[in-house]
Amino acid sequence: MLWAAVYWPLFRLSPRPFHGWRSTLLRMFGARLGPNCHVYPGARIWAPWNLVCEDAVGIADGAVIYSAARIHLGSHSVISQDAYLCGATHDIDDPGFPMVCKPITVGPYAWICARATVCPGVTVAEGAVLGLGSIATRDLEAWTVYGGNPARRIRARRQHAP
């Protein structure tokens, strides 16, 4: 509840260039962020205490980080506008419909494009790209481009030296 009270006036309404300010707020609520992270004010982070970002991570306006379980973003990874990282679902076979939380890992130099979704428990390997509006229901291989619903391999991505 305290995070919700801080999010709107201090995070969401902060000026776009105030990345350091937003990083400080996230750290105050338990997020572990490396240097040079750019989290934009329109990003929605459900539970900062379950967020780990390595160096130079970008989280764009409109991105939703539903961190009911740990979400780990590797160095130089990018989460684009309106992307959705969903760390939980429900057990549809249990009459109590309990929440089931599973961690998400996005590797270094990976890119989750605009309006793409990463489902609970998925690992996006280093350098992988999940294309516009695509849905990753299974792990994505390193340095590979994926698209569609469910996401399918499109082609290899040229690997660059980090």
Coordinates of N, CA and C in Angstrom, one line a residue:
M1 N 0.8 -1.2 0.0 CA 0.0 0.0 0.0 C 0.9 1.3 0.0
L2 N 2.0 1.2 0.7 CA 2.9 2.3 0.8 C 3.5 2.6 -0.6
W3 N 3.9 1.5 -1.3 CA 4.4 1.7 -2.7 C 3.4 2.4 -3.6
A4 N 2.1 2.0 -3.5 CA 1.1 2.6 -4.3 C 0.9 4.1 -3.9
A5 N 1.1 4.4 -2.7 CA 0.9 5.8 -2.2 C 2.1 6.7 -2.8
V6 N 3.3 6.1 -2.9 CA 4.5 6.8 -3.4 C 4.5 6.8 -4.9
Y7 N 4.0 5.7 -5.5 CA 4.1 5.6 -7.0 C 3.5 6.8 -7.7
W8 N 2.3 7.1 -7.4 CA 1.6 8.2 -8.2 C 2.2 9.5 -8.0
P9 N 2.3 10.1 -6.8 CA 2.8 11.5 -6.8 C 4.3 11.6 -7.0
L10 N 5.1 10.6 -6.6 CA 6.6 10.8 -6.7 C 7.3 10.1 -7.8
F11 N 6.7 9.0 -8.3 CA 7.3 8.3 -9.4 C 6.6 8.6 -10.7
R12 N 5.3 8.4 -10.8 CA 4.6 8.6 -12.0 C 4.6 10.0 -12.5
L13 N 4.6 11.0 -11.6 CA 4.5 12.4 -12.0 C 5.9 13.1 -12.1
S14 N 7.0 12.3 -11.9 CA 8.3 12.9 -12.0 C 8.6 13.2 -13.5
P15 N 9.5 14.2 -13.7 CA 9.8 14.5 -15.1 C 10.6 13.4 -15.8
R16 N 10.4 13.2 -17.1 CA 11.1 12.1 -17.8 C 12.6 12.0 -17.6
P17 N 13.3 13.0 -17.5 CA 14.8 12.8 -17.4 C 15.2 12.4 -16.0
F18 N 14.3 12.3 -15.0 CA 14.7 12.1 -13.6 C 14.9 10.6 -13.4
H19 N 15.7 9.9 -14.1 CA 15.9 8.5 -14.0 C 16.5 8.1 -12.6
G20 N 17.5 8.9 -12.2 CA 18.1 8.7 -10.9 C 17.1 8.8 -9.8
W21 N 16.2 9.7 -9.8 CA 15.2 9.9 -8.8 C 14.3 8.6 -8.7
R22 N 13.8 8.2 -9.9 CA 13.0 7.0 -9.9 C 13.7 5.7 -9.4
S23 N 15.0 5.6 -9.8 CA 15.8 4.5 -9.3 C 16.0 4.5 -7.8
T24 N 16.1 5.7 -7.3 CA 16.2 5.8 -5.8 C 14.9 5.4 -5.1
L25 N 13.8 5.8 -5.7 CA 12.5 5.4 -5.1 C 12.4 3.9 -5.2
L26 N 12.7 3.3 -6.3 CA 12.6 1.8 -6.4 C 13.5 1.1 -5.5
R27 N 14.7 1.6 -5.3 CA 15.7 1.0 -4.3 C 15.1 1.2 -2.9
M28 N 14.5 2.3 -2.6 CA 13.9 2.4 -1.2 C 12.9 1.3 -0.9
F29 N 12.2 0.8 -2.0 CA 11.2 -0.2 -1.8 C 11.8 -1.6 -2.2
G30 N 13.1 -1.8 -2.2 CA 13.7 -3.1 -2.2 C 14.2 -3.5 -3.6
A31 N 14.0 -2.7 -4.6 CA 14.5 -3.1 -6.0 C 16.1 -3.0 -5.9
R32 N 16.7 -3.9 -6.7 CA 18.1 -3.9 -6.8 C 18.4 -3.5 -8.3
L33 N 18.9 -2.3 -8.4 CA 19.2 -1.7 -9.7 C 20.7 -1.3 -9.8
G34 N 21.3 -1.7 -11.0 CA 22.7 -1.4 -11.3 C 22.7 0.1 -11.7
P35 N 23.9 0.6 -12.0 CA 24.0 1.9 -12.5 C 23.4 2.1 -13.9
N36 N 23.0 3.4 -14.2 CA 22.6 3.8 -15.5 C 21.3 3.1 -16.0
C37 N 20.4 2.7 -15.1 CA 19.1 2.2 -15.4 C 18.2 3.4 -15.8
H38 N 17.4 3.2 -16.8 CA 16.5 4.3 -17.2 C 15.1 3.7 -17.1
V39 N 14.4 4.0 -16.0 CA 13.0 3.5 -15.8 C 12.2 4.8 -16.0
Y40 N 11.3 4.8 -17.0 CA 10.5 6.0 -17.3 C 9.3 6.1 -16.4
P41 N 8.8 7.3 -16.3 CA 7.7 7.5 -15.3 C 6.4 6.8 -15.6
G42 N 6.2 6.4 -16.8 CA 4.9 5.7 -17.2 C 5.0 4.2 -17.0
A43 N 6.2 3.7 -16.6 CA 6.4 2.3 -16.3 C 5.6 1.9 -15.1
R44 N 5.0 0.8 -15.1 CA 4.2 0.3 -13.9 C 4.9 -0.9 -13.3
I45 N 5.4 -0.8 -12.1 CA 6.1 -1.8 -11.4 C 5.3 -2.2 -10.2
W46 N 4.8 -3.5 -10.2 CA 3.9 -4.0 -9.2 C 4.5 -4.1 -7.8
A47 N 5.7 -4.8 -7.8 CA 6.4 -5.0 -6.5 C 7.9 -4.8 -6.7
P48 N 8.3 -3.6 -6.4 CA 9.8 -3.3 -6.6 C 10.7 -4.2 -5.9
W49 N 10.3 -4.8 -4.7 CA 11.1 -5.7 -4.0 C 11.4 -7.0 -4.7
N50 N 10.7 -7.3 -5.8 CA 11.0 -8.4 -6.6 C 11.7 -8.1 -7.9
L51 N 12.2 -6.9 -8.1 CA 12.8 -6.5 -9.3 C 14.3 -6.4 -9.2
V52 N 15.0 -7.0 -10.1 CA 16.5 -6.9 -10.1 C 16.9 -6.5 -11.5
C53 N 17.6 -5.3 -11.6 CA 18.0 -4.8 -12.9 C 19.5 -4.7 -12.9
E54 N 20.2 -5.2 -13.8 CA 21.7 -5.1 -13.9 C 21.9 -3.7 -14.5
D55 N 23.2 -3.4 -15.0 CA 23.6 -2.1 -15.5 C 22.8 -1.8 -16.8
A56 N 22.5 -0.5 -16.9 CA 22.0 0.1 -18.2 C 20.7 -0.6 -18.7
V57 N 19.8 -0.9 -17.9 CA 18.5 -1.5 -18.3 C 17.6 -0.4 -18.6
G58 N 16.7 -0.5 -19.6 CA 15.7 0.5 -20.0 C 14.3 -0.1 -19.8
I59 N 13.4 0.6 -19.1 CA 12.0 0.2 -19.0 C 11.2 1.4 -19.4
A60 N 10.5 1.2 -20.5 CA 9.8 2.3 -21.2 C 8.5 2.7 -20.6
D61 N 8.0 3.8 -20.9 CA 6.6 4.2 -20.5 C 5.6 3.2 -21.0
G62 N 4.7 2.9 -20.1 CA 3.6 1.9 -20.4 C 4.0 0.5 -20.2
A63 N 5.3 0.2 -20.0 CA 5.7 -1.2 -19.7 C 5.1 -1.6 -18.3
V64 N 4.6 -2.8 -18.2 CA 4.1 -3.3 -17.0 C 5.0 -4.5 -16.5
I65 N 5.5 -4.3 -15.3 CA 6.4 -5.3 -14.7 C 5.6 -5.9 -13.5
Y66 N 4.8 -6.9 -13.8 CA 4.0 -7.6 -12.8 C 4.9 -8.6 -12.0
S67 N 5.6 -8.0 -11.0 CA 6.6 -8.8 -10.3 C 6.1 -9.5 -9.1
A68 N 5.1 -10.3 -9.2 CA 4.6 -11.1 -8.1 C 5.7 -12.1 -7.7
A69 N 6.5 -12.5 -8.7 CA 7.7 -13.3 -8.4 C 8.9 -12.4 -8.9
R70 N 10.1 -12.9 -8.6 CA 11.3 -12.2 -9.0 C 11.3 -12.0 -10.5
I71 N 11.7 -10.8 -11.0 CA 11.9 -10.5 -12.4 C 13.3 -9.9 -12.4
H72 N 14.2 -10.6 -13.2 CA 15.6 -10.3 -13.3 C 15.8 -9.8 -14.8
L73 N 16.3 -8.5 -14.9 CA 16.6 -8.0 -16.2 C 18.1 -7.8 -16.3
G74 N 18.7 -8.5 -17.3 CA 20.1 -8.4 -17.5 C 20.6 -7.1 -18.1
S75 N 21.9 -7.0 -18.0 CA 22.6 -5.7 -18.4 C 22.2 -5.4 -19.9
H76 N 21.9 -4.1 -20.1 CA 21.6 -3.6 -21.4 C 20.3 -4.2 -22.0
S77 N 19.5 -4.8 -21.2 CA 18.2 -5.3 -21.8 C 17.2 -4.1 -21.9
V78 N 16.3 -4.2 -22.8 CA 15.3 -3.2 -23.0 C 13.9 -3.8 -23.0
I79 N 13.0 -3.1 -22.2 CA 11.6 -3.4 -22.1 C 10.9 -2.2 -22.7
S80 N 10.3 -2.4 -23.9 CA 9.7 -1.3 -24.7 C 8.3 -1.0 -24.2
Q81 N 7.7 0.1 -24.9 CA 6.4 0.6 -24.5 C 5.4 -0.5 -24.5
D82 N 4.6 -0.5 -23.5 CA 3.4 -1.4 -23.3 C 3.8 -2.9 -23.3
A83 N 5.0 -3.2 -23.1 CA 5.4 -4.6 -22.9 C 4.9 -5.0 -21.6
Y84 N 4.6 -6.3 -21.4 CA 4.1 -6.9 -20.2 C 4.9 -8.1 -19.8
L85 N 5.5 -8.0 -18.6 CA 6.2 -9.1 -18.0 C 5.4 -9.6 -16.9
C86 N 4.8 -10.8 -17.0 CA 3.7 -11.3 -16.1 C 4.3 -12.4 -15.2
G87 N 4.6 -12.1 -14.0 CA 5.2 -13.1 -13.1 C 4.3 -14.0 -12.3
A88 N 3.0 -14.0 -12.7 CA 2.0 -14.8 -12.0 C 0.8 -15.2 -12.8
T89 N 0.2 -16.3 -12.4 CA -1.0 -16.7 -13.1 C -1.9 -17.4 -11.9
H90 N -2.9 -18.1 -12.3 CA -3.7 -18.8 -11.3 C -3.8 -20.3 -11.7
D91 N -3.9 -21.1 -10.7 CA -4.1 -22.5 -10.9 C -5.6 -22.8 -11.3
I92 N -5.9 -22.9 -12.5 CA -7.3 -23.0 -13.0 C -7.9 -24.4 -12.6
D93 N -7.1 -25.4 -12.2 CA -7.7 -26.7 -11.8 C -8.0 -26.8 -10.4
D94 N -7.6 -25.8 -9.6 CA -7.9 -25.8 -8.2 C -9.1 -24.9 -7.9
P95 N -10.1 -25.4 -7.2 CA -11.4 -24.6 -7.0 C -11.1 -23.3 -6.3
G96 N -10.0 -23.2 -5.5 CA -9.7 -22.0 -4.8 C -9.0 -21.0 -5.7
F97 N -8.6 -21.4 -6.9 CA -8.0 -20.5 -7.9 C -6.8 -19.7 -7.4
P98 N -5.9 -20.5 -6.7 CA -4.8 -19.7 -6.0 C -3.8 -19.2 -7.1
M99 N -3.2 -18.1 -6.7 CA -2.1 -17.5 -7.5 C -0.9 -18.4 -7.5
V100 N -0.3 -18.5 -8.7 CA 0.9 -19.3 -8.9 C 2.0 -18.3 -9.4
C101 N 3.0 -18.0 -8.7 CA 4.0 -17.1 -9.1 C 5.3 -17.8 -9.6
K102 N 5.8 -17.3 -10.7 CA 7.0 -17.9 -11.3 C 7.9 -16.8 -11.8
P103 N 9.2 -16.9 -11.6 CA 10.1 -15.8 -11.9 C 10.3 -15.7 -13.4
I104 N 10.7 -14.6 -13.9 CA 11.1 -14.3 -15.3 C 12.5 -13.8 -15.3
T105 N 13.3 -14.2 -16.3 CA 14.6 -13.7 -16.5 C 14.7 -13.2 -17.9
V106 N 15.2 -12.0 -18.1 CA 15.5 -11.4 -19.4 C 17.0 -11.2 -19.4
G107 N 17.7 -11.9 -20.3 CA 19.1 -11.9 -20.4 C 19.7 -10.6 -20.9
P108 N 21.0 -10.4 -20.7 CA 21.7 -9.2 -21.2 C 21.5 -9.0 -22.7
Y109 N 21.3 -7.8 -23.1 CA 21.2 -7.4 -24.5 C 19.9 -7.9 -25.2
A110 N 19.0 -8.4 -24.4 CA 17.7 -8.9 -24.9 C 16.8 -7.7 -25.0
W111 N 15.8 -7.8 -26.0 CA 14.8 -6.7 -26.2 C 13.4 -7.3 -26.2
I112 N 12.6 -6.8 -25.3 CA 11.2 -7.1 -25.4 C 10.5 -6.0 -26.0
C113 N 10.1 -6.2 -27.3 CA 9.5 -5.1 -28.1 C 8.2 -4.6 -27.6
A114 N 7.7 -3.5 -28.2 CA 6.4 -2.9 -27.8 C 5.3 -3.9 -27.8
R115 N 4.4 -3.9 -26.8 CA 3.2 -4.7 -26.6 C 3.5 -6.2 -26.6
A116 N 4.7 -6.6 -26.4 CA 5.0 -8.0 -26.3 C 4.8 -8.5 -24.9
T117 N 4.5 -9.8 -24.7 CA 4.2 -10.3 -23.4 C 5.2 -11.5 -23.1
V118 N 5.7 -11.5 -21.9 CA 6.5 -12.6 -21.4 C 5.7 -13.3 -20.3
C119 N 5.4 -14.5 -20.4 CA 4.6 -15.3 -19.5 C 5.4 -15.7 -18.3
P120 N 4.7 -16.1 -17.2 CA 5.4 -16.6 -16.0 C 6.3 -17.7 -16.3
G121 N 7.5 -17.7 -15.6 CA 8.5 -18.7 -15.7 C 9.3 -18.8 -16.9
V122 N 9.2 -17.8 -17.8 CA 9.9 -17.8 -19.1 C 11.3 -17.1 -18.9
T123 N 12.3 -17.7 -19.5 CA 13.6 -17.1 -19.6 C 13.9 -16.7 -21.0
V124 N 14.2 -15.4 -21.2 CA 14.6 -14.8 -22.5 C 16.1 -14.7 -22.4
A125 N 16.7 -15.5 -23.2 CA 18.2 -15.7 -23.2 C 18.9 -14.4 -23.7
E126 N 20.2 -14.4 -23.5 CA 21.0 -13.2 -23.9 C 20.8 -12.9 -25.4
G127 N 20.5 -11.6 -25.7 CA 20.4 -11.1 -27.0 C 19.2 -11.5 -27.8
A128 N 18.3 -12.2 -27.2 CA 17.0 -12.6 -27.8 C 16.1 -11.4 -28.0
V129 N 15.3 -11.4 -29.1 CA 14.4 -10.3 -29.3 C 13.0 -10.9 -29.4
L130 N 12.0 -10.4 -28.7 CA 10.6 -10.8 -28.7 C 9.9 -9.7 -29.5
G131 N 9.5 -9.9 -30.7 CA 8.9 -8.9 -31.6 C 7.6 -8.3 -31.1
L132 N 7.3 -7.2 -31.8 CA 6.1 -6.4 -31.6 C 4.8 -7.3 -31.3
G133 N 4.2 -7.1 -30.2 CA 3.0 -7.8 -29.9 C 3.1 -9.3 -29.7
S134 N 4.2 -9.9 -29.7 CA 4.4 -11.3 -29.6 C 4.2 -11.8 -28.1
I135 N 4.0 -13.1 -28.0 CA 3.8 -13.6 -26.6 C 4.7 -14.8 -26.4
A136 N 5.6 -14.7 -25.5 CA 6.6 -15.8 -25.1 C 6.0 -16.6 -24.1
T137 N 5.6 -17.9 -24.5 CA 5.0 -18.8 -23.5 C 6.1 -19.8 -23.1
R138 N 7.2 -19.9 -23.8 CA 8.3 -20.8 -23.5 C 9.6 -20.0 -23.6
D139 N 10.7 -20.6 -23.1 CA 12.0 -20.0 -23.1 C 12.4 -19.6 -24.5
L140 N 13.1 -18.5 -24.6 CA 13.6 -18.0 -25.9 C 15.2 -18.2 -26.0
E141 N 15.7 -18.7 -27.1 CA 17.1 -19.0 -27.2 C 17.9 -17.7 -27.4
A142 N 19.2 -17.8 -27.1 CA 20.1 -16.6 -27.2 C 20.2 -16.2 -28.7
W143 N 20.3 -14.9 -28.8 CA 20.6 -14.2 -30.1 C 19.7 -14.7 -31.2
T144 N 18.4 -14.8 -30.9 CA 17.4 -15.2 -31.9 C 16.2 -14.3 -31.8
V145 N 15.6 -14.0 -33.0 CA 14.4 -13.1 -33.1 C 13.2 -14.0 -33.1
Y146 N 12.2 -13.6 -32.3 CA 10.9 -14.3 -32.2 C 9.8 -13.4 -32.5
G147 N 8.7 -14.0 -33.0 CA 7.5 -13.2 -33.3 C 6.3 -14.1 -33.3
G148 N 5.1 -13.5 -33.1 CA 3.8 -14.2 -33.1 C 3.3 -14.6 -31.8
N149 N 2.1 -15.3 -31.9 CA 1.4 -15.8 -30.7 C 1.0 -17.2 -30.9
P150 N 1.6 -18.2 -30.3 CA 2.8 -18.0 -29.4 C 4.0 -17.7 -30.2
A151 N 5.0 -17.1 -29.6 CA 6.2 -16.7 -30.3 C 6.9 -17.9 -30.9
R152 N 7.3 -17.7 -32.1 CA 8.1 -18.7 -32.9 C 9.4 -18.0 -33.4
R153 N 10.4 -18.9 -33.6 CA 11.7 -18.4 -34.1 C 11.5 -17.9 -35.5
I154 N 12.0 -16.7 -35.7 CA 12.0 -16.1 -37.1 C 13.3 -16.2 -37.7
R155 N 14.4 -15.8 -37.0 CA 15.7 -15.9 -37.5 C 16.7 -15.7 -36.4
A156 N 18.0 -15.9 -36.8 CA 19.1 -15.6 -35.8 C 19.3 -14.1 -35.8
R157 N 19.8 -13.6 -34.7 CA 20.2 -12.2 -34.6 C 21.7 -12.2 -34.6
R158 N 22.3 -11.2 -35.3 CA 23.7 -11.1 -35.3 C 24.2 -10.8 -33.9
Q159 N 25.1 -11.6 -33.4 CA 25.7 -11.4 -32.1 C 26.8 -10.3 -32.1
H160 N 26.7 -9.4 -31.2 CA 27.7 -8.3 -31.1 C 28.5 -8.6 -29.8
A161 N 29.8 -8.1 -29.8 CA 30.6 -8.2 -28.7 C 30.1 -7.2 -27.6
P162 N 29.8 -7.7 -26.4 CA 29.4 -6.8 -25.3 C 30.5 -6.0 -24.8

